[in-house]
Amino acid sequence: MKILFLSDTQTDRSNLQESDVMLKHLLAVADKVKPDLIVHLGDAKDGYDPISLVIVKWWVRAVKQIVAKGHRFIVLKGNHDRISQSVESVDWLDILAAAGAVVYTQPMIRDQMGIKIALLPFTPNAKQEIEWADSLVVHQPDILLFHTAVSEGVANGFSGLGRTTEELHFNKYRACFGGHYH
């Protein structure tokens, strides 16, 4: 199975030209390698706001272009995909689902070509995140896709934040791919 990943595109009014370049490149690579899935590992948008209409329109257009070319497009919820930083904050990903993406805002196991994929979206609740990780691993999936900080990793000088690889059960998967790097 071929999966084409992208993450933390952080689309904002200030980087729409760069986002257009990214989309053009993504589509060219996808047309060349013909992945079974294209997966965005979270943080499609940048700001924690009620979401600028220009960003919504950009992403709706992007999703429609990806899907129109026959690609299956999955979007995993990232922390920036919420409309504010409050724990109760909702996300905007139902708009992308209406445009043709498959979105995951809750943990889920997905079978793709006989391979079990565990999807672990962002949650601001650390206890819930560990419970979600525990609930996924019991299904013995092959691959983990996630959006969270990993404490053993170092990104932009931050280390020691987030879940451990043990808490996320990295050793129980054949491969783990995550977003949440800026």
PDB file of C-alpha atoms in Angstrom:
ATOM      1  CA  MET A   1       0.000   0.000   0.000  1.00  0.00           C
ATOM      2  CA  LYS A   2       1.237   3.488  -0.850  1.00  0.00           C
ATOM      3  CA  ILE A   3       0.376   6.401   1.419  1.00  0.00           C
ATOM      4  CA  LEU A   4       1.349   9.976   0.653  1.00  0.00           C
ATOM      5  CA  PHE A   5       1.613  12.051   3.826  1.00  0.00           C
ATOM      6  CA  LEU A   6       1.513  15.749   4.500  1.00  0.00           C
ATOM      7  CA  SER A   7       1.067  17.565   7.756  1.00  0.00           C
ATOM      8  CA  ASP A   8       1.075  20.924   9.467  1.00  0.00           C
ATOM      9  CA  THR A   9       0.482  22.878   6.280  1.00  0.00           C
ATOM     10  CA  GLN A  10      -0.699  25.718   8.545  1.00  0.00           C
ATOM     11  CA  THR A  11      -2.586  27.465   5.740  1.00  0.00           C
ATOM     12  CA  ASP A  12      -3.195  31.110   6.571  1.00  0.00           C
ATOM     13  CA  ARG A  13      -3.860  34.385   4.759  1.00  0.00           C
ATOM     14  CA  SER A  14      -0.140  35.125   4.917  1.00  0.00           C
ATOM     15  CA  ASN A  15       0.935  31.944   3.085  1.00  0.00           C
ATOM     16  CA  LEU A  16      -1.729  31.307   0.450  1.00  0.00           C
ATOM     17  CA  GLN A  17       0.806  31.548  -2.390  1.00  0.00           C
ATOM     18  CA  GLU A  18       3.007  28.971  -0.682  1.00  0.00           C
ATOM     19  CA  SER A  19      -0.061  26.818  -0.070  1.00  0.00           C
ATOM     20  CA  ASP A  20      -0.866  26.960  -3.798  1.00  0.00           C
ATOM     21  CA  VAL A  21       2.679  25.791  -4.559  1.00  0.00           C
ATOM     22  CA  MET A  22       2.316  22.981  -1.993  1.00  0.00           C
ATOM     23  CA  LEU A  23      -0.987  21.845  -3.537  1.00  0.00           C
ATOM     24  CA  LYS A  24       0.434  21.881  -7.054  1.00  0.00           C
ATOM     25  CA  HIS A  25       3.427  19.830  -5.885  1.00  0.00           C
ATOM     26  CA  LEU A  26       1.219  17.424  -3.917  1.00  0.00           C
ATOM     27  CA  LEU A  27      -0.976  16.778  -6.943  1.00  0.00           C
ATOM     28  CA  ALA A  28       2.055  16.257  -9.199  1.00  0.00           C
ATOM     29  CA  VAL A  29       3.610  13.755  -6.782  1.00  0.00           C
ATOM     30  CA  ALA A  30       0.265  11.984  -6.275  1.00  0.00           C
ATOM     31  CA  ASP A  31      -0.274  11.717 -10.035  1.00  0.00           C
ATOM     32  CA  LYS A  32       3.212  10.241 -10.397  1.00  0.00           C
ATOM     33  CA  VAL A  33       3.250   7.733  -7.516  1.00  0.00           C
ATOM     34  CA  LYS A  34      -0.495   6.939  -7.497  1.00  0.00           C
ATOM     35  CA  PRO A  35      -0.940   6.470  -3.731  1.00  0.00           C
ATOM     36  CA  ASP A  36      -3.803   4.442  -2.318  1.00  0.00           C
ATOM     37  CA  LEU A  37      -4.340   7.240   0.214  1.00  0.00           C
ATOM     38  CA  ILE A  38      -3.286  10.812   0.717  1.00  0.00           C
ATOM     39  CA  VAL A  39      -3.275  11.589   4.434  1.00  0.00           C
ATOM     40  CA  HIS A  40      -3.054  15.013   6.034  1.00  0.00           C
ATOM     41  CA  LEU A  41      -1.835  14.405   9.596  1.00  0.00           C
ATOM     42  CA  GLY A  42      -3.410  17.556  11.049  1.00  0.00           C
ATOM     43  CA  ASP A  43      -3.125  21.335  11.264  1.00  0.00           C
ATOM     44  CA  ALA A  44      -4.528  22.148   7.858  1.00  0.00           C
ATOM     45  CA  LYS A  45      -5.036  25.745   9.006  1.00  0.00           C
ATOM     46  CA  ASP A  46      -2.883  27.931  11.192  1.00  0.00           C
ATOM     47  CA  GLY A  47      -4.786  30.317  13.430  1.00  0.00           C
ATOM     48  CA  TYR A  48      -7.080  29.516  16.300  1.00  0.00           C
ATOM     49  CA  ASP A  49      -9.957  31.598  15.067  1.00  0.00           C
ATOM     50  CA  PRO A  50     -13.481  31.141  13.795  1.00  0.00           C
ATOM     51  CA  ILE A  51     -11.773  30.454  10.466  1.00  0.00           C
ATOM     52  CA  SER A  52     -11.285  32.984   7.767  1.00  0.00           C
ATOM     53  CA  LEU A  53     -13.566  32.428   4.794  1.00  0.00           C
ATOM     54  CA  VAL A  54     -10.583  32.705   2.459  1.00  0.00           C
ATOM     55  CA  ILE A  55      -8.956  29.702   4.217  1.00  0.00           C
ATOM     56  CA  VAL A  56     -12.178  27.681   4.076  1.00  0.00           C
ATOM     57  CA  LYS A  57     -12.541  28.392   0.359  1.00  0.00           C
ATOM     58  CA  TRP A  58      -8.895  27.517  -0.282  1.00  0.00           C
ATOM     59  CA  TRP A  59      -9.228  24.155   1.459  1.00  0.00           C
ATOM     60  CA  VAL A  60     -12.574  23.307  -0.144  1.00  0.00           C
ATOM     61  CA  ARG A  61     -11.002  23.978  -3.555  1.00  0.00           C
ATOM     62  CA  ALA A  62      -7.926  21.915  -2.618  1.00  0.00           C
ATOM     63  CA  VAL A  63      -9.971  18.939  -1.404  1.00  0.00           C
ATOM     64  CA  LYS A  64     -12.129  19.026  -4.527  1.00  0.00           C
ATOM     65  CA  GLN A  65      -9.017  19.053  -6.746  1.00  0.00           C
ATOM     66  CA  ILE A  66      -7.459  16.140  -4.876  1.00  0.00           C
ATOM     67  CA  VAL A  67     -10.657  14.080  -4.996  1.00  0.00           C
ATOM     68  CA  ALA A  68     -11.415  15.005  -8.635  1.00  0.00           C
ATOM     69  CA  LYS A  69      -8.099  13.417  -9.617  1.00  0.00           C
ATOM     70  CA  GLY A  70      -9.329  10.156  -8.084  1.00  0.00           C
ATOM     71  CA  HIS A  71      -7.294  10.300  -4.888  1.00  0.00           C
ATOM     72  CA  ARG A  72      -8.688   9.250  -1.510  1.00  0.00           C
ATOM     73  CA  PHE A  73      -7.970  12.081   0.906  1.00  0.00           C
ATOM     74  CA  ILE A  74      -7.980  11.635   4.678  1.00  0.00           C
ATOM     75  CA  VAL A  75      -7.672  14.514   7.138  1.00  0.00           C
ATOM     76  CA  LEU A  76      -6.784  13.869  10.767  1.00  0.00           C
ATOM     77  CA  LYS A  77      -7.727  16.552  13.291  1.00  0.00           C
ATOM     78  CA  GLY A  78      -4.804  18.609  14.553  1.00  0.00           C
ATOM     79  CA  ASN A  79      -4.684  21.105  17.383  1.00  0.00           C
ATOM     80  CA  HIS A  80      -4.864  24.056  14.968  1.00  0.00           C
ATOM     81  CA  ASP A  81      -7.958  22.573  13.343  1.00  0.00           C
ATOM     82  CA  ARG A  82      -9.989  23.708  16.340  1.00  0.00           C
ATOM     83  CA  ILE A  83     -11.533  27.154  16.248  1.00  0.00           C
ATOM     84  CA  SER A  84     -10.100  28.088  19.654  1.00  0.00           C
ATOM     85  CA  GLN A  85      -7.821  26.603  22.290  1.00  0.00           C
ATOM     86  CA  SER A  86     -10.562  25.769  24.778  1.00  0.00           C
ATOM     87  CA  VAL A  87     -11.094  22.113  25.625  1.00  0.00           C
ATOM     88  CA  GLU A  88     -14.692  22.314  24.389  1.00  0.00           C
ATOM     89  CA  SER A  89     -13.686  23.906  21.085  1.00  0.00           C
ATOM     90  CA  VAL A  90     -15.211  22.506  17.920  1.00  0.00           C
ATOM     91  CA  ASP A  91     -13.363  22.020  14.653  1.00  0.00           C
ATOM     92  CA  TRP A  92     -14.160  22.953  11.076  1.00  0.00           C
ATOM     93  CA  LEU A  93     -13.388  19.641   9.416  1.00  0.00           C
ATOM     94  CA  ASP A  94     -17.014  18.833   8.561  1.00  0.00           C
ATOM     95  CA  ILE A  95     -16.592  21.452   5.813  1.00  0.00           C
ATOM     96  CA  LEU A  96     -13.753  19.405   4.332  1.00  0.00           C
ATOM     97  CA  ALA A  97     -15.849  16.254   4.629  1.00  0.00           C
ATOM     98  CA  ALA A  98     -18.611  17.966   2.631  1.00  0.00           C
ATOM     99  CA  ALA A  99     -15.990  18.764  -0.027  1.00  0.00           C
ATOM    100  CA  GLY A 100     -15.014  15.081  -0.305  1.00  0.00           C
ATOM    101  CA  ALA A 101     -12.337  14.394   2.325  1.00  0.00           C
ATOM    102  CA  VAL A 102     -12.656  11.640   4.908  1.00  0.00           C
ATOM    103  CA  VAL A 103     -12.069  13.342   8.256  1.00  0.00           C
ATOM    104  CA  TYR A 104     -11.233  11.851  11.622  1.00  0.00           C
ATOM    105  CA  THR A 105     -11.892  13.789  14.796  1.00  0.00           C
ATOM    106  CA  GLN A 106     -12.249  10.717  17.011  1.00  0.00           C
ATOM    107  CA  PRO A 107      -9.973   7.671  17.284  1.00  0.00           C
ATOM    108  CA  MET A 108     -10.737   5.045  14.702  1.00  0.00           C
ATOM    109  CA  ILE A 109      -9.445   1.834  13.167  1.00  0.00           C
ATOM    110  CA  ARG A 110      -9.627   1.752   9.388  1.00  0.00           C
ATOM    111  CA  ASP A 111      -8.944  -1.295   7.245  1.00  0.00           C
ATOM    112  CA  GLN A 112      -7.268  -0.369   3.978  1.00  0.00           C
ATOM    113  CA  MET A 113      -6.281  -3.176   1.643  1.00  0.00           C
ATOM    114  CA  GLY A 114      -5.982  -5.622   4.549  1.00  0.00           C
ATOM    115  CA  ILE A 115      -3.826  -3.266   6.598  1.00  0.00           C
ATOM    116  CA  LYS A 116      -5.257  -1.983   9.866  1.00  0.00           C
ATOM    117  CA  ILE A 117      -4.626   1.709  10.356  1.00  0.00           C
ATOM    118  CA  ALA A 118      -5.127   3.335  13.772  1.00  0.00           C
ATOM    119  CA  LEU A 119      -6.035   7.024  13.578  1.00  0.00           C
ATOM    120  CA  LEU A 120      -5.337   9.117  16.668  1.00  0.00           C
ATOM    121  CA  PRO A 121      -6.508  12.723  16.187  1.00  0.00           C
ATOM    122  CA  PHE A 122      -5.546  15.590  18.449  1.00  0.00           C
ATOM    123  CA  THR A 123      -7.278  16.034  21.781  1.00  0.00           C
ATOM    124  CA  PRO A 124      -6.304  18.727  24.293  1.00  0.00           C
ATOM    125  CA  ASN A 125      -7.027  16.305  27.130  1.00  0.00           C
ATOM    126  CA  ALA A 126      -3.866  14.319  27.987  1.00  0.00           C
ATOM    127  CA  LYS A 127      -5.781  11.643  29.912  1.00  0.00           C
ATOM    128  CA  GLN A 128      -8.194  11.180  27.002  1.00  0.00           C
ATOM    129  CA  GLU A 129      -5.306  10.980  24.551  1.00  0.00           C
ATOM    130  CA  ILE A 130      -3.754   8.099  26.496  1.00  0.00           C
ATOM    131  CA  GLU A 131      -7.148   6.373  26.786  1.00  0.00           C
ATOM    132  CA  TRP A 132      -7.633   6.754  23.026  1.00  0.00           C
ATOM    133  CA  ALA A 133      -4.162   5.322  22.352  1.00  0.00           C
ATOM    134  CA  ASP A 134      -4.947   2.386  24.668  1.00  0.00           C
ATOM    135  CA  SER A 135      -8.296   1.770  22.938  1.00  0.00           C
ATOM    136  CA  LEU A 136      -6.690   1.658  19.489  1.00  0.00           C
ATOM    137  CA  VAL A 137      -3.825  -0.710  20.256  1.00  0.00           C
ATOM    138  CA  VAL A 138      -6.149  -3.508  21.467  1.00  0.00           C
ATOM    139  CA  HIS A 139      -7.250  -3.968  17.830  1.00  0.00           C
ATOM    140  CA  GLN A 140      -3.667  -4.861  16.900  1.00  0.00           C
ATOM    141  CA  PRO A 141      -3.379  -2.371  14.049  1.00  0.00           C
ATOM    142  CA  ASP A 142      -0.380  -2.292  11.731  1.00  0.00           C
ATOM    143  CA  ILE A 143       0.110   1.465  11.398  1.00  0.00           C
ATOM    144  CA  LEU A 144      -0.466   4.404  13.746  1.00  0.00           C
ATOM    145  CA  LEU A 145      -1.295   7.838  12.318  1.00  0.00           C
ATOM    146  CA  PHE A 146      -1.388  10.557  14.957  1.00  0.00           C
ATOM    147  CA  HIS A 147      -1.277  14.273  15.708  1.00  0.00           C
ATOM    148  CA  THR A 148       0.410  14.910  19.030  1.00  0.00           C
ATOM    149  CA  ALA A 149       3.706  15.890  20.533  1.00  0.00           C
ATOM    150  CA  VAL A 150       6.027  12.995  21.306  1.00  0.00           C
ATOM    151  CA  SER A 151       8.160  13.653  24.363  1.00  0.00           C
ATOM    152  CA  GLU A 152      11.227  11.833  23.069  1.00  0.00           C
ATOM    153  CA  GLY A 153      11.234  13.984  19.944  1.00  0.00           C
ATOM    154  CA  VAL A 154      12.721  17.411  19.532  1.00  0.00           C
ATOM    155  CA  ALA A 155      11.060  19.987  17.288  1.00  0.00           C
ATOM    156  CA  ASN A 156      11.939  23.668  17.245  1.00  0.00           C
ATOM    157  CA  GLY A 157      13.844  23.271  20.506  1.00  0.00           C
ATOM    158  CA  PHE A 158      10.936  21.767  22.453  1.00  0.00           C
ATOM    159  CA  SER A 159      11.537  18.407  24.056  1.00  0.00           C
ATOM    160  CA  GLY A 160       9.970  16.541  26.910  1.00  0.00           C
ATOM    161  CA  LEU A 161       6.464  17.692  25.976  1.00  0.00           C
ATOM    162  CA  GLY A 162       3.656  15.371  24.995  1.00  0.00           C
ATOM    163  CA  ARG A 163       3.181  11.630  25.175  1.00  0.00           C
ATOM    164  CA  THR A 164       5.939   9.091  25.363  1.00  0.00           C
ATOM    165  CA  THR A 165       6.397   6.495  22.677  1.00  0.00           C
ATOM    166  CA  GLU A 166       5.456   3.958  25.351  1.00  0.00           C
ATOM    167  CA  GLU A 167       2.144   5.748  26.078  1.00  0.00           C
ATOM    168  CA  LEU A 168       1.383   5.789  22.353  1.00  0.00           C
ATOM    169  CA  HIS A 169       2.426   2.113  22.046  1.00  0.00           C
ATOM    170  CA  PHE A 170       4.858   2.731  19.181  1.00  0.00           C
ATOM    171  CA  ASN A 171       6.407  -0.707  19.757  1.00  0.00           C
ATOM    172  CA  LYS A 172       3.064  -2.392  18.956  1.00  0.00           C
ATOM    173  CA  TYR A 173       2.930  -1.014  15.380  1.00  0.00           C
ATOM    174  CA  ARG A 174       4.890  -1.827  12.248  1.00  0.00           C
ATOM    175  CA  ALA A 175       5.091   1.920  11.500  1.00  0.00           C
ATOM    176  CA  CYS A 176       4.052   5.209  13.136  1.00  0.00           C
ATOM    177  CA  PHE A 177       3.582   8.523  11.338  1.00  0.00           C
ATOM    178  CA  GLY A 178       2.664  11.733  13.063  1.00  0.00           C
ATOM    179  CA  GLY A 179       2.072  15.402  12.690  1.00  0.00           C
ATOM    180  CA  HIS A 180       2.426  18.277  15.148  1.00  0.00           C
ATOM    181  CA  TYR A 181       5.720  19.724  14.132  1.00  0.00           C
ATOM    182  CA  HIS A 182       5.952  23.383  13.206  1.00  0.00           C
TER     183      HIS A 182
END
